Tab-separated table of C-alpha atoms in Angstrom:
chain	number	residue	atom	x	y	z
A	1	MET	CA	163.776	130.341	89.999
A	2	GLU	CA	164.994	127.065	89.461
A	3	ILE	CA	163.205	125.748	92.476
A	4	LEU	CA	160.091	127.171	91.590
A	5	ILE	CA	160.281	125.419	88.268
A	6	LEU	CA	161.110	121.891	89.909
A	7	GLY	CA	158.395	122.756	92.429
A	8	ILE	CA	155.723	122.989	89.492
A	9	ILE	CA	157.084	119.877	87.589
A	10	LEU	CA	156.825	117.882	90.843
A	11	VAL	CA	153.346	119.251	91.376
A	12	ALA	CA	152.019	118.535	87.902
A	13	LEU	CA	153.838	114.970	88.142
A	14	MET	CA	152.047	114.177	91.491
A	15	ALA	CA	148.503	115.127	90.177
A	16	TRP	CA	148.839	113.038	87.105
A	17	ALA	CA	149.878	109.998	89.084
A	18	SER	CA	147.097	110.702	91.608
A	19	THR	CA	144.512	110.908	88.731
A	20	ARG	CA	146.133	107.731	87.178
A	21	ILE	CA	145.920	105.608	90.848
A	22	LYS	CA	142.312	106.760	91.182
A	23	LYS	CA	141.191	105.961	87.700
A	24	ASN	CA	142.785	102.345	87.979
A	25	ALA	CA	141.349	101.886	91.310
A	26	ALA	CA	137.680	102.806	90.098
A	27	ALA	CA	138.397	100.502	87.401
A	28	ALA	CA	138.801	97.414	89.564
A	29	PHE	CA	135.144	97.607	90.508
A	30	ASP	CA	133.956	97.412	86.828
A	31	ALA	CA	132.188	94.213	85.398
A	32	GLU	CA	134.401	91.884	84.004
A	33	THR	CA	134.340	87.986	83.215
A	34	VAL	CA	136.600	85.641	85.245
A	35	VAL	CA	138.139	82.779	83.389
A	36	GLU	CA	140.051	80.141	85.464
A	37	PRO	CA	141.042	76.486	84.521
A	38	ALA	CA	138.181	75.334	86.307
A	39	PHE	CA	135.381	77.833	86.149
A	40	THR	CA	134.101	80.971	84.415
A	41	ILE	CA	132.067	83.523	86.359
A	42	ASP	CA	130.774	86.986	85.306
A	43	LYS	CA	131.502	89.589	88.263
A	44	PRO	CA	129.110	92.593	88.476
A	45	GLU	CA	129.835	96.267	88.415
A	46	GLY	CA	130.543	97.284	92.216
A	47	MET	CA	132.550	94.150	93.240
A	48	LEU	CA	136.001	93.779	93.773
A	49	HIS	CA	137.825	90.625	92.600
A	50	VAL	CA	140.253	89.990	95.266
A	51	LEU	CA	143.806	88.503	94.211
A	52	ASN	CA	146.040	86.888	96.384
A	53	GLY	CA	143.153	86.792	99.157
A	54	ASN	CA	142.236	83.544	101.154
A	55	PRO	CA	144.431	80.665	100.080
A	56	GLU	CA	141.304	78.111	100.805
A	57	LEU	CA	139.236	79.935	97.997
A	58	ALA	CA	139.307	79.633	94.431
A	59	PHE	CA	137.561	82.725	93.957
A	60	GLU	CA	136.713	85.999	96.179
A	61	ALA	CA	134.790	89.151	95.596
A	62	TYR	CA	133.019	91.621	97.490
A	63	SER	CA	131.010	94.850	97.110
A	64	LYS	CA	132.241	98.326	97.358
A	65	GLU	CA	129.106	99.361	99.451
A	66	PHE	CA	129.146	98.418	103.449
A	67	ALA	CA	125.786	97.963	105.484
A	68	THR	CA	124.213	100.728	107.860
A	69	GLY	CA	123.585	100.862	111.185
A	70	VAL	CA	125.373	98.222	113.591
A	71	MET	CA	126.327	96.158	110.729
A	72	SER	CA	128.438	99.242	109.153
A	73	LYS	CA	131.655	97.017	109.058
A	74	MET	CA	130.290	94.361	107.040
A	75	ARG	CA	130.283	94.403	102.997
A	76	LEU	CA	126.757	94.378	101.550
A	77	PHE	CA	127.396	91.594	99.362
A	78	ARG	CA	130.150	88.959	98.747
A	79	ALA	CA	130.894	85.836	96.733
A	80	GLU	CA	133.152	83.375	97.150
A	81	ILE	CA	134.076	79.687	95.221
A	82	LYS	CA	135.376	76.838	97.096
A	83	LYS	CA	136.760	73.658	96.011
A	84	LEU	CA	135.654	70.373	97.000
A	85	HIS	CA	136.423	66.578	96.923
A	86	PRO	CA	133.394	65.548	94.638
A	87	THR	CA	132.621	62.751	97.554
A	88	GLY	CA	131.848	65.575	99.710
A	89	VAL	CA	128.932	67.242	97.486
A	90	ALA	CA	126.097	65.194	99.508
A	91	ALA	CA	127.416	66.564	102.726
A	92	LYS	CA	127.658	70.026	101.750
A	93	LEU	CA	123.903	69.766	100.354
A	94	ALA	CA	122.845	68.610	103.988
A	95	GLU	CA	124.934	71.343	105.768
A	96	ILE	CA	123.699	74.000	103.795
A	97	LYS	CA	120.130	72.729	103.853
A	98	LYS	CA	120.523	72.744	107.931
A	99	SER	CA	121.908	76.445	107.927
A	100	GLY	CA	118.697	78.395	107.269
A	101	LYS	CA	115.532	78.505	105.974
A	102	VAL	CA	115.310	77.110	102.564
A	103	THR	CA	113.614	78.947	100.050
A	104	ASP	CA	114.879	77.472	96.879
A	105	ASP	CA	116.208	74.160	96.082
A	106	ARG	CA	116.696	73.202	92.475
A	107	LYS	CA	118.676	71.546	89.689
A	108	GLU	CA	120.118	73.146	86.478
A	109	VAL	CA	121.382	71.434	83.481
A	110	ILE	CA	124.019	73.344	81.643
A	111	ASP	CA	125.897	71.979	78.771
A	112	GLY	CA	124.918	68.311	80.178
A	113	ARG	CA	126.492	69.193	83.623
A	114	THR	CA	124.039	69.047	86.563
A	115	TYR	CA	124.032	72.296	89.063
A	116	HIS	CA	122.606	72.162	92.427
A	117	VAL	CA	121.153	75.734	93.253
A	118	ILE	CA	120.009	76.358	96.734
A	119	GLU	CA	118.676	79.704	98.425
A	120	ILE	CA	118.418	80.094	102.053
A	121	GLU	CA	117.352	83.032	104.428
A	122	GLU	CA	119.804	83.563	107.376
A	123	GLY	CA	118.718	85.255	110.513
A	124	GLY	CA	118.338	84.625	114.289
A	125	THR	CA	121.375	86.003	115.992
A	126	LYS	CA	123.392	86.194	112.892
A	127	ALA	CA	123.101	89.340	110.342
A	128	PRO	CA	119.901	88.686	108.121
A	129	SER	CA	121.060	87.529	104.791
A	130	ARG	CA	120.031	85.898	101.557
A	131	ILE	CA	122.671	83.272	100.579
A	132	LYS	CA	122.628	81.661	96.984
A	133	TYR	CA	124.871	78.718	96.494
A	134	LYS	CA	125.570	76.925	93.001
A	135	ILE	CA	127.465	73.439	93.070
A	136	GLY	CA	128.934	72.077	90.078
A	137	GLU	CA	131.007	68.983	89.717
A	138	THR	CA	133.740	68.126	87.198
A	139	GLY	CA	135.319	64.989	86.928
A	140	ASP	CA	137.928	65.095	89.772
A	141	SER	CA	136.341	67.841	92.035
A	142	ALA	CA	133.174	69.986	92.723
A	143	TYR	CA	132.911	73.953	92.978
A	144	VAL	CA	130.605	75.716	95.309
A	145	LEU	CA	129.715	79.234	94.614
A	146	LYS	CA	128.401	81.096	97.671
A	147	ILE	CA	126.861	84.539	97.278
A	148	ARG	CA	125.936	86.336	100.264
A	149	ALA	CA	123.767	89.593	100.189
A	150	LEU	CA	122.290	91.482	103.608
A	151	GLU	CA	118.696	91.819	103.711
A	152	GLU	CA	119.360	95.513	103.296
A	153	ALA	CA	120.862	95.464	99.913
A	154	GLY	CA	117.796	95.710	98.050
A	155	GLU	CA	116.330	93.934	94.515
A	156	ALA	CA	118.764	95.660	92.178
A	157	ILE	CA	121.578	94.142	93.800
A	158	ILE	CA	119.900	90.952	94.259
A	159	GLU	CA	118.986	90.815	90.399
A	160	LYS	CA	122.767	91.621	89.773
A	161	LEU	CA	124.009	88.779	91.655
A	162	ASP	CA	121.333	86.640	90.170
A	163	VAL	CA	123.419	87.035	86.757
A	164	MET	CA	126.410	86.250	88.711
A	165	LEU	CA	124.755	82.909	89.993
A	166	GLU	CA	123.612	82.131	86.557
A	167	SER	CA	127.201	82.914	84.726
A	168	PHE	CA	129.065	80.663	87.081
A	169	VAL	CA	130.150	77.299	85.094
A	170	VAL	CA	132.571	74.817	85.743
A	171	ARG	CA	134.816	73.156	83.224
A	172	ASP	CA	137.059	70.386	82.922
């Protein structure tokens, strides 16, 4: 009888823990504002902010969903922010413009700070993608936001990623 009672308690405890873990895992994909000392960005719902990921990146996030077909191992969309030395901005802009068909190339001014916004379409032997960049400079460095969405992502996802792009601002 005692074993039965202990078994019931153990099963109830495991069910409670499992539910709690699932709830916390689902919350990781909720929308949130990521505030770092150098920048702020709004992560949309459906993306996971990777903590302790690639040490070369200041920010990394990817979609919950995967592509279909032959690209089924690729995330549907991902975002990353990389720190640059401000003298490397011109070279980075040139590199971006050479990497695919440029569909948008403009400058924005937010709070007196100039940002370069570039969108390219990538295809050929690579996975067909739309890639958006936003580069903001601070006094001693620059930050490059790169958002890649596979073509199959659809306009609803692209709109969410545009909100993410617009929310990215660098701070001193």
